[in-house]
Amino acid sequence: MPSQLSPHVSDIAPGRGALRPARSWLHSDAPSRSLNGSWRFRLSPTASVTEDFAADGFVDDGWDSIPVPSHWVLEGDGAYGRPIYTNIQFPFPIDPPHVPDENPTGDYRRRFDVPADWSDAERVVLRFDGVESLFRVWVNGVEIGSASGSRLAHEFDVTSAVRTGDNVIAVRVHQWSAASYVEDQDQWWLPGIFRDVTLIARPAGGIEDVWLRTGFDHARGRGSVEAEITADAAAFPVTLRIPELGVEHVWDTPADVAPLDVTGVEPWSAERPRLYDATVSTAAENIALRVGFRTVEIRGDRFLVNGSRVVFHGVNRHETHPERGRVFDEEHAREDLARMKRFNVNAIRTSHYPPHPRLLDLADELGFWVVLECDLETHGFDKVGWVGNPSDDPAWREAYLDRIRRTVERDKNHPSIVIWSLGNESGTGGNLAAMSAWVHARDTGRPVHYEGDYTGEYTDIYSRMYASVPETEQIGADGTRSALLNCTPAQSARQRTKPFLLCEYAHAMGNGPGAFDQYEALVRQYPRLHGGFVWEWRDHGILATAPDGTPYYAYGGDFGEVVHDGNFVMDGMLLSNDVPTPSLHEYKAVVQPVEFVFDGGKVAVTNLRHSADTSDLLFRWRVEHDGLSVASGDLEIPVVAAGESQWASLPPIAVAPDAETWLTIDAVLAAPTPWAPEGHVIATAQLDCSTRRPVPAVRLQADWRPGDGTLSLGVAEFAGGSLIRLAGRPVTGPRLELFRAPTDNDESPADRIEDSDNSIDGVSSADLWRRDGLDRLTTRRVSVEHTADALRTLDKVSAADSALSVMVESVWSLEDGELELRVEIEPSRGWQTVWPRIGVRFELPDGAAPVDGAQWFGLGPLETYPDSLRAARTGLFSATVHDLSVDYARPQETGHRSELRRLALTSGSTEVLRIEALPDTRGRRPGFTLSRHTPQQIARAGHPFELGDSSTSHLIVDAAQHGLGSRTCGPDVWPEFALRPESRTIRLRISAG
Ligand code: IPT
């Protein structure tokens, strides 16, 4: 019988028939069967398909097969539609609670077997751990119920519908439903049964639910267990066992269940995630848990665990995998979390929904402070001034409460979860306040977070996203009179009584962000600031294939979406293929938990951790002369308690007379951990011990005469005043380069008060650069002159339809038998914008023995920019041309390496050209970029595969580069790191390899 246009899809109620209350996701020995695997599948373009498919006798032979769990848009090579990426926009008309008739609907069927010995089960329960967005379920033709809440668990009682032996289950999943209005997170829309489906036999006398609240009294050094057992009275006695602590406690009746004190307990923390195996048993069922003892507390404006202030060095973590989407892959997730630990990340916000339940087991085990967020976001209502926002509409109250109950109940046993978060970007309103009230009543042991409660009416933590450095400082400081954003003075005072965190900051889209270190400095200075969560951990690229067969990571628009938000989904510190970007290295260095301060022949070692001492660390030192190691050893440093410092003597350092001398200290793991091998570096510091060496003075010459500019000077050959060869290799340049392929931050319109003074509201830096023609400079040669051992050219560089210009004087000369190039760059008056770079570019075309790598002494090993320098150290590094660039999802500026001293361009293992960079009169050194493509070529590509092959090398030596900032969602480049048009000198000594 054909159904009406399914009424369910616009139903605000969170479904019908699912079991309530929701309960924990438990490891039980009760029998269960996974219904994961291959299901029969049919996709229809609308929700109004007939329902006869649910009948037992329906013949589904003609249907396709699909794996469960999966998203249908990622299966079948496009046969089942394509993913859609939007950030805030709804990909359907804003017509709540209705959704269009064009509503892809997936029908799933499979047969399953119920073993004979399940007949003594009291109940049979069917659990769905995640289905996007609304589903209905039938067993043997009997309709069981429906549910929405995509990233939440739903259980149904199917006892009366199942039979011993063969059964059939049918599930209808609608991509769009009323629930889509409250699941408008910034991510791909990925419909389907994407988490596990499980059939569970519930034994008579079993344990429905258990909650072990395991506290730690740091003053007395004792643990406590407060148990909540949900079971029939007849199921008792219930026994709690924690063998390692000698706990074996029997509660004879429900009334007996009282708190226990436990001695000899080591507390749980993200740093030392001490877990104890526990079981809770009745005669009929055993539940296994891993408990960690810890107490969360807010005291005044401090957030404390076990009595100590927590600093969140966190990341926002979405569930995303380039091939599986939000389908959980435990091995991949574990490796991802281990990688977080290796990069000094100690906290996770589960943006913006509960992850697969196993993730919390991993977080308990590896050690993270977790902010567990409910599956809720209504951001698209922003577009209509929040009119009709479900958050303040009583009709949605039950749906909101259902979501938070499912969230808290499922995961309440995890010690890693220290804060509950109501959701993200859902405006504000009574339903959020009701959620918060419910959490407060249910769990007195964890505070409630929701950033959208700007004025602090119903939450316990003051939270902001993307606050600028000055705003963050204003929050941290005791400015009782200054009002905070969106707050009256009285509300500001209330917010200042609470701990503060940045639930999102440092938007890591493309190359960037800058300024991690400025935020961290504030967290060190103001104890009210508890750190934050970088947006975000990883890019959400989806593995796709270019027309020419090249694999690439797709972003919004790559699947022909009607509305989309482009590459805004590629804003992680990790690329889609798990490769950490330089920003993750920068982050690791900025938040390193050990600080070194050098003073004379001593170093102070400060332990910045929450509670762990340094007994797990060794301190290694080495001395390098121009990057070559000349001595090394271990530093004897007494164990440093958390929050304390210890002084140690530095080793004797042999200072080289004619090379730079650097001391490096690494704090490394003394023993392997579950997330890193022995010797893994967690913190580094360097001390420059070099003697000052004079910089050769510029030799000014007076006897310049006009000439034809065709001559040789040392290894350089010129024709008509232009360089044609260096050391026998064809080379062109130098030409002035002021352009960089705009980063995502450069492309973002200025729209914030704190943006740099040179910005124009609504206009990006990149637009200003293109307006001024920085990407299309032309040259007019003004003069060519020589002396006996020098050549001088003067060029005027400017762009079409612009009167702005730059004079570039290039002087080639022989100095002490070496070829020197000195370039004087002088902008005309009238330039208004910041500049991306001030550099000169050389082209080294393909030929015999093409340049394919570099070795350099300077900052490295990774790219650096003025506001992102902390991960770099001074040393000797080498890399292939390919590895000098980062494969950002959308090609953009990459590869700049600052503070260059010496550079050798290599072909295979041979040095073909050597360049020494002399500091300018203010001691500033240039940086370099070696790339297969020019900035102009990179700027034209939307994806790496569009860049094409090239074996020409483009060397850019920059006197300076503009900072990175994080303007894609946050502040522009801090003024100190913004590059303004100014005169610069570049001096290079060039020799053959
Ligand atoms: C913020 C969102 O919370 C997050 O999901 C993500 O979209 C981020 O922006 C940008 O990548 S909301 C923004 C309006 C500050």
PDB file of C-alpha atoms in Angstrom, residues 301-484:
ATOM      1  CA  ASP A 301      36.888  31.019  38.475  1.00  0.00           C
ATOM      2  CA  ARG A 302      39.024  27.858  38.473  1.00  0.00           C
ATOM      3  CA  PHE A 303      38.239  24.573  36.816  1.00  0.00           C
ATOM      4  CA  LEU A 304      39.917  21.857  38.856  1.00  0.00           C
ATOM      5  CA  VAL A 305      40.351  18.135  38.578  1.00  0.00           C
ATOM      6  CA  ASN A 306      41.607  16.432  41.729  1.00  0.00           C
ATOM      7  CA  GLY A 307      42.246  19.867  43.163  1.00  0.00           C
ATOM      8  CA  SER A 308      44.525  21.138  40.380  1.00  0.00           C
ATOM      9  CA  ARG A 309      43.735  23.633  37.649  1.00  0.00           C
ATOM     10  CA  VAL A 310      43.305  22.119  34.212  1.00  0.00           C
ATOM     11  CA  VAL A 311      44.676  23.842  31.140  1.00  0.00           C
ATOM     12  CA  PHE A 312      42.965  22.501  28.040  1.00  0.00           C
ATOM     13  CA  HIS A 313      45.430  22.044  25.218  1.00  0.00           C
ATOM     14  CA  GLY A 314      42.600  20.761  23.155  1.00  0.00           C
ATOM     15  CA  VAL A 315      41.363  20.128  19.664  1.00  0.00           C
ATOM     16  CA  ASN A 316      37.906  20.006  18.208  1.00  0.00           C
ATOM     17  CA  ARG A 317      37.481  16.512  16.850  1.00  0.00           C
ATOM     18  CA  HIS A 318      34.921  15.613  14.215  1.00  0.00           C
ATOM     19  CA  GLU A 319      34.401  12.040  13.151  1.00  0.00           C
ATOM     20  CA  THR A 320      35.704  12.069   9.630  1.00  0.00           C
ATOM     21  CA  HIS A 321      37.554   9.665   7.418  1.00  0.00           C
ATOM     22  CA  PRO A 322      38.377  10.232   3.732  1.00  0.00           C
ATOM     23  CA  GLU A 323      36.740   7.006   2.617  1.00  0.00           C
ATOM     24  CA  ARG A 324      34.367   6.088   5.405  1.00  0.00           C
ATOM     25  CA  GLY A 325      32.990   9.486   6.401  1.00  0.00           C
ATOM     26  CA  ARG A 326      31.642   9.253   9.933  1.00  0.00           C
ATOM     27  CA  VAL A 327      31.836   5.471  10.028  1.00  0.00           C
ATOM     28  CA  PHE A 328      34.059   4.602  12.964  1.00  0.00           C
ATOM     29  CA  ASP A 329      37.317   2.813  12.363  1.00  0.00           C
ATOM     30  CA  GLU A 330      38.821   1.952  15.696  1.00  0.00           C
ATOM     31  CA  GLU A 331      42.343   1.441  14.492  1.00  0.00           C
ATOM     32  CA  HIS A 332      42.346   4.745  12.642  1.00  0.00           C
ATOM     33  CA  ALA A 333      40.792   6.540  15.615  1.00  0.00           C
ATOM     34  CA  ARG A 334      43.314   5.057  18.020  1.00  0.00           C
ATOM     35  CA  GLU A 335      46.196   6.129  15.823  1.00  0.00           C
ATOM     36  CA  ASP A 336      44.655   9.596  15.533  1.00  0.00           C
ATOM     37  CA  LEU A 337      44.425   9.882  19.321  1.00  0.00           C
ATOM     38  CA  ALA A 338      47.954   8.563  19.758  1.00  0.00           C
ATOM     39  CA  ARG A 339      49.052  11.241  17.294  1.00  0.00           C
ATOM     40  CA  MET A 340      47.287  13.880  19.372  1.00  0.00           C
ATOM     41  CA  LYS A 341      49.242  12.710  22.403  1.00  0.00           C
ATOM     42  CA  ARG A 342      52.504  12.851  20.461  1.00  0.00           C
ATOM     43  CA  PHE A 343      51.721  16.460  19.608  1.00  0.00           C
ATOM     44  CA  ASN A 344      51.044  17.439  23.235  1.00  0.00           C
ATOM     45  CA  VAL A 345      47.260  17.630  22.773  1.00  0.00           C
ATOM     46  CA  ASN A 346      45.645  16.801  26.111  1.00  0.00           C
ATOM     47  CA  ALA A 347      41.956  17.500  25.467  1.00  0.00           C
ATOM     48  CA  ILE A 348      39.204  16.811  22.975  1.00  0.00           C
ATOM     49  CA  ARG A 349      35.911  18.562  22.391  1.00  0.00           C
ATOM     50  CA  THR A 350      33.702  16.089  20.539  1.00  0.00           C
ATOM     51  CA  SER A 351      32.478  18.693  18.068  1.00  0.00           C
ATOM     52  CA  HIS A 352      29.578  18.712  17.609  1.00  0.00           C
ATOM     53  CA  TYR A 353      27.988  15.425  18.663  1.00  0.00           C
ATOM     54  CA  PRO A 354      28.877  12.299  20.618  1.00  0.00           C
ATOM     55  CA  PRO A 355      31.460  10.203  18.780  1.00  0.00           C
ATOM     56  CA  HIS A 356      31.264   6.454  18.431  1.00  0.00           C
ATOM     57  CA  PRO A 357      31.062   5.176  22.017  1.00  0.00           C
ATOM     58  CA  ARG A 358      34.371   3.315  21.722  1.00  0.00           C
ATOM     59  CA  LEU A 359      36.174   6.606  21.277  1.00  0.00           C
ATOM     60  CA  LEU A 360      35.550   7.405  24.922  1.00  0.00           C
ATOM     61  CA  ASP A 361      37.085   4.095  25.968  1.00  0.00           C
ATOM     62  CA  LEU A 362      40.172   5.130  24.015  1.00  0.00           C
ATOM     63  CA  ALA A 363      40.149   8.592  25.599  1.00  0.00           C
ATOM     64  CA  ASP A 364      39.979   7.037  29.078  1.00  0.00           C
ATOM     65  CA  GLU A 365      42.838   4.746  28.233  1.00  0.00           C
ATOM     66  CA  LEU A 366      45.206   7.128  26.424  1.00  0.00           C
ATOM     67  CA  GLY A 367      44.354  10.106  28.626  1.00  0.00           C
ATOM     68  CA  PHE A 368      42.387  13.142  27.442  1.00  0.00           C
ATOM     69  CA  TRP A 369      40.194  15.706  29.146  1.00  0.00           C
ATOM     70  CA  VAL A 370      37.002  15.406  27.147  1.00  0.00           C
ATOM     71  CA  VAL A 371      34.233  17.931  26.589  1.00  0.00           C
ATOM     72  CA  LEU A 372      31.442  15.680  25.410  1.00  0.00           C
ATOM     73  CA  GLU A 373      29.037  17.572  23.195  1.00  0.00           C
ATOM     74  CA  CYS A 374      25.420  16.782  22.420  1.00  0.00           C
ATOM     75  CA  ASP A 375      24.260  16.349  18.823  1.00  0.00           C
ATOM     76  CA  LEU A 376      22.683  19.757  18.371  1.00  0.00           C
ATOM     77  CA  GLU A 377      23.204  22.718  16.036  1.00  0.00           C
ATOM     78  CA  THR A 378      20.653  25.053  14.474  1.00  0.00           C
ATOM     79  CA  HIS A 379      23.121  27.468  12.935  1.00  0.00           C
ATOM     80  CA  GLY A 380      21.169  27.981   9.699  1.00  0.00           C
ATOM     81  CA  PHE A 381      18.572  30.036  11.564  1.00  0.00           C
ATOM     82  CA  ASP A 382      21.193  32.757  11.870  1.00  0.00           C
ATOM     83  CA  LYS A 383      20.359  33.674   8.276  1.00  0.00           C
ATOM     84  CA  VAL A 384      16.788  34.605   9.260  1.00  0.00           C
ATOM     85  CA  GLY A 385      17.753  36.429  12.436  1.00  0.00           C
ATOM     86  CA  TRP A 386      17.098  33.285  14.463  1.00  0.00           C
ATOM     87  CA  VAL A 387      13.355  33.544  13.747  1.00  0.00           C
ATOM     88  CA  GLY A 388      11.794  30.144  14.352  1.00  0.00           C
ATOM     89  CA  ASN A 389      14.918  28.836  16.053  1.00  0.00           C
ATOM     90  CA  PRO A 390      13.957  25.539  17.697  1.00  0.00           C
ATOM     91  CA  SER A 391      16.057  26.389  20.755  1.00  0.00           C
ATOM     92  CA  ASP A 392      13.406  28.755  22.066  1.00  0.00           C
ATOM     93  CA  ASP A 393      10.297  27.013  20.769  1.00  0.00           C
ATOM     94  CA  PRO A 394       8.466  24.892  23.371  1.00  0.00           C
ATOM     95  CA  ALA A 395       7.371  22.522  20.602  1.00  0.00           C
ATOM     96  CA  TRP A 396      10.987  21.359  20.418  1.00  0.00           C
ATOM     97  CA  ARG A 397      11.585  21.065  24.146  1.00  0.00           C
ATOM     98  CA  GLU A 398      11.098  17.319  24.284  1.00  0.00           C
ATOM     99  CA  ALA A 399      13.341  16.755  21.263  1.00  0.00           C
ATOM    100  CA  TYR A 400      16.103  18.779  22.940  1.00  0.00           C
ATOM    101  CA  LEU A 401      15.723  16.943  26.231  1.00  0.00           C
ATOM    102  CA  ASP A 402      15.731  13.609  24.462  1.00  0.00           C
ATOM    103  CA  ARG A 403      19.039  14.489  22.828  1.00  0.00           C
ATOM    104  CA  ILE A 404      20.816  15.519  25.997  1.00  0.00           C
ATOM    105  CA  ARG A 405      19.477  12.535  27.947  1.00  0.00           C
ATOM    106  CA  ARG A 406      20.750  10.148  25.309  1.00  0.00           C
ATOM    107  CA  THR A 407      24.099  11.938  25.313  1.00  0.00           C
ATOM    108  CA  VAL A 408      24.689  11.907  29.047  1.00  0.00           C
ATOM    109  CA  GLU A 409      23.244   8.482  29.720  1.00  0.00           C
ATOM    110  CA  ARG A 410      25.271   6.741  27.051  1.00  0.00           C
ATOM    111  CA  ASP A 411      28.665   8.007  28.175  1.00  0.00           C
ATOM    112  CA  LYS A 412      28.292   8.876  31.849  1.00  0.00           C
ATOM    113  CA  ASN A 413      30.780   6.256  33.085  1.00  0.00           C
ATOM    114  CA  HIS A 414      33.845   7.744  31.405  1.00  0.00           C
ATOM    115  CA  PRO A 415      36.435   9.396  33.635  1.00  0.00           C
ATOM    116  CA  SER A 416      37.794  11.271  30.629  1.00  0.00           C
ATOM    117  CA  ILE A 417      34.568  13.265  30.276  1.00  0.00           C
ATOM    118  CA  VAL A 418      34.916  16.273  32.541  1.00  0.00           C
ATOM    119  CA  ILE A 419      32.386  18.658  30.963  1.00  0.00           C
ATOM    120  CA  TRP A 420      29.041  18.182  29.204  1.00  0.00           C
ATOM    121  CA  SER A 421      28.334  20.513  26.318  1.00  0.00           C
ATOM    122  CA  LEU A 422      24.766  21.151  25.208  1.00  0.00           C
ATOM    123  CA  GLY A 423      25.628  21.575  21.552  1.00  0.00           C
ATOM    124  CA  ASN A 424      26.980  24.212  19.207  1.00  0.00           C
ATOM    125  CA  GLU A 425      25.745  27.403  17.557  1.00  0.00           C
ATOM    126  CA  SER A 426      22.070  26.986  18.304  1.00  0.00           C
ATOM    127  CA  GLY A 427      21.324  30.508  19.429  1.00  0.00           C
ATOM    128  CA  THR A 428      19.882  30.621  22.879  1.00  0.00           C
ATOM    129  CA  GLY A 429      16.561  29.848  24.489  1.00  0.00           C
ATOM    130  CA  GLY A 430      14.485  27.971  26.989  1.00  0.00           C
ATOM    131  CA  ASN A 431      15.119  24.528  25.568  1.00  0.00           C
ATOM    132  CA  LEU A 432      18.853  24.897  26.104  1.00  0.00           C
ATOM    133  CA  ALA A 433      18.219  26.099  29.642  1.00  0.00           C
ATOM    134  CA  ALA A 434      15.989  23.051  30.165  1.00  0.00           C
ATOM    135  CA  MET A 435      18.753  20.750  28.909  1.00  0.00           C
ATOM    136  CA  SER A 436      21.188  22.350  31.294  1.00  0.00           C
ATOM    137  CA  ALA A 437      18.781  22.006  34.221  1.00  0.00           C
ATOM    138  CA  TRP A 438      18.328  18.338  33.397  1.00  0.00           C
ATOM    139  CA  VAL A 439      22.121  17.743  33.319  1.00  0.00           C
ATOM    140  CA  HIS A 440      22.604  19.586  36.589  1.00  0.00           C
ATOM    141  CA  ALA A 441      19.977  17.413  38.245  1.00  0.00           C
ATOM    142  CA  ARG A 442      21.290  14.201  36.722  1.00  0.00           C
ATOM    143  CA  ASP A 443      25.041  14.648  37.114  1.00  0.00           C
ATOM    144  CA  THR A 444      26.290  16.849  39.913  1.00  0.00           C
ATOM    145  CA  GLY A 445      29.837  15.782  39.149  1.00  0.00           C
ATOM    146  CA  ARG A 446      30.387  17.612  35.869  1.00  0.00           C
ATOM    147  CA  PRO A 447      29.729  21.210  34.789  1.00  0.00           C
ATOM    148  CA  VAL A 448      27.706  22.289  31.776  1.00  0.00           C
ATOM    149  CA  HIS A 449      29.146  24.174  28.819  1.00  0.00           C
ATOM    150  CA  TYR A 450      27.418  25.934  25.953  1.00  0.00           C
ATOM    151  CA  GLU A 451      29.143  28.766  24.159  1.00  0.00           C
ATOM    152  CA  GLY A 452      25.893  30.336  22.933  1.00  0.00           C
ATOM    153  CA  ASP A 453      24.900  31.192  26.495  1.00  0.00           C
ATOM    154  CA  TYR A 454      26.825  34.441  26.069  1.00  0.00           C
ATOM    155  CA  THR A 455      25.613  36.049  29.235  1.00  0.00           C
ATOM    156  CA  GLY A 456      25.949  32.984  31.419  1.00  0.00           C
ATOM    157  CA  GLU A 457      22.304  32.421  32.329  1.00  0.00           C
ATOM    158  CA  TYR A 458      22.313  28.656  32.552  1.00  0.00           C
ATOM    159  CA  THR A 459      25.851  27.326  32.123  1.00  0.00           C
ATOM    160  CA  ASP A 460      28.848  26.965  34.416  1.00  0.00           C
ATOM    161  CA  ILE A 461      31.747  27.954  32.224  1.00  0.00           C
ATOM    162  CA  TYR A 462      32.383  31.147  30.332  1.00  0.00           C
ATOM    163  CA  SER A 463      33.145  30.134  26.763  1.00  0.00           C
ATOM    164  CA  ARG A 464      33.892  32.025  23.581  1.00  0.00           C
ATOM    165  CA  MET A 465      34.992  31.132  20.113  1.00  0.00           C
ATOM    166  CA  TYR A 466      37.641  32.939  18.087  1.00  0.00           C
ATOM    167  CA  ALA A 467      38.070  35.736  20.612  1.00  0.00           C
ATOM    168  CA  SER A 468      40.998  37.882  19.550  1.00  0.00           C
ATOM    169  CA  VAL A 469      44.120  38.143  21.666  1.00  0.00           C
ATOM    170  CA  PRO A 470      43.074  41.523  23.137  1.00  0.00           C
ATOM    171  CA  GLU A 471      39.582  40.231  23.925  1.00  0.00           C
ATOM    172  CA  THR A 472      40.987  37.122  25.551  1.00  0.00           C
ATOM    173  CA  GLU A 473      43.261  39.293  27.622  1.00  0.00           C
ATOM    174  CA  GLN A 474      40.316  41.477  28.615  1.00  0.00           C
ATOM    175  CA  ILE A 475      38.504  38.370  29.844  1.00  0.00           C
ATOM    176  CA  GLY A 476      41.511  37.121  31.774  1.00  0.00           C
ATOM    177  CA  ALA A 477      42.319  40.431  33.425  1.00  0.00           C
ATOM    178  CA  ASP A 478      40.339  41.611  36.412  1.00  0.00           C
ATOM    179  CA  GLY A 479      38.775  44.504  34.541  1.00  0.00           C
ATOM    180  CA  THR A 480      35.673  44.707  36.658  1.00  0.00           C
ATOM    181  CA  ARG A 481      34.390  47.741  34.816  1.00  0.00           C
ATOM    182  CA  SER A 482      34.899  46.718  31.204  1.00  0.00           C
ATOM    183  CA  ALA A 483      31.958  44.950  29.571  1.00  0.00           C
ATOM    184  CA  LEU A 484      32.490  41.689  27.742  1.00  0.00           C
TER     185      LEU A 484
END
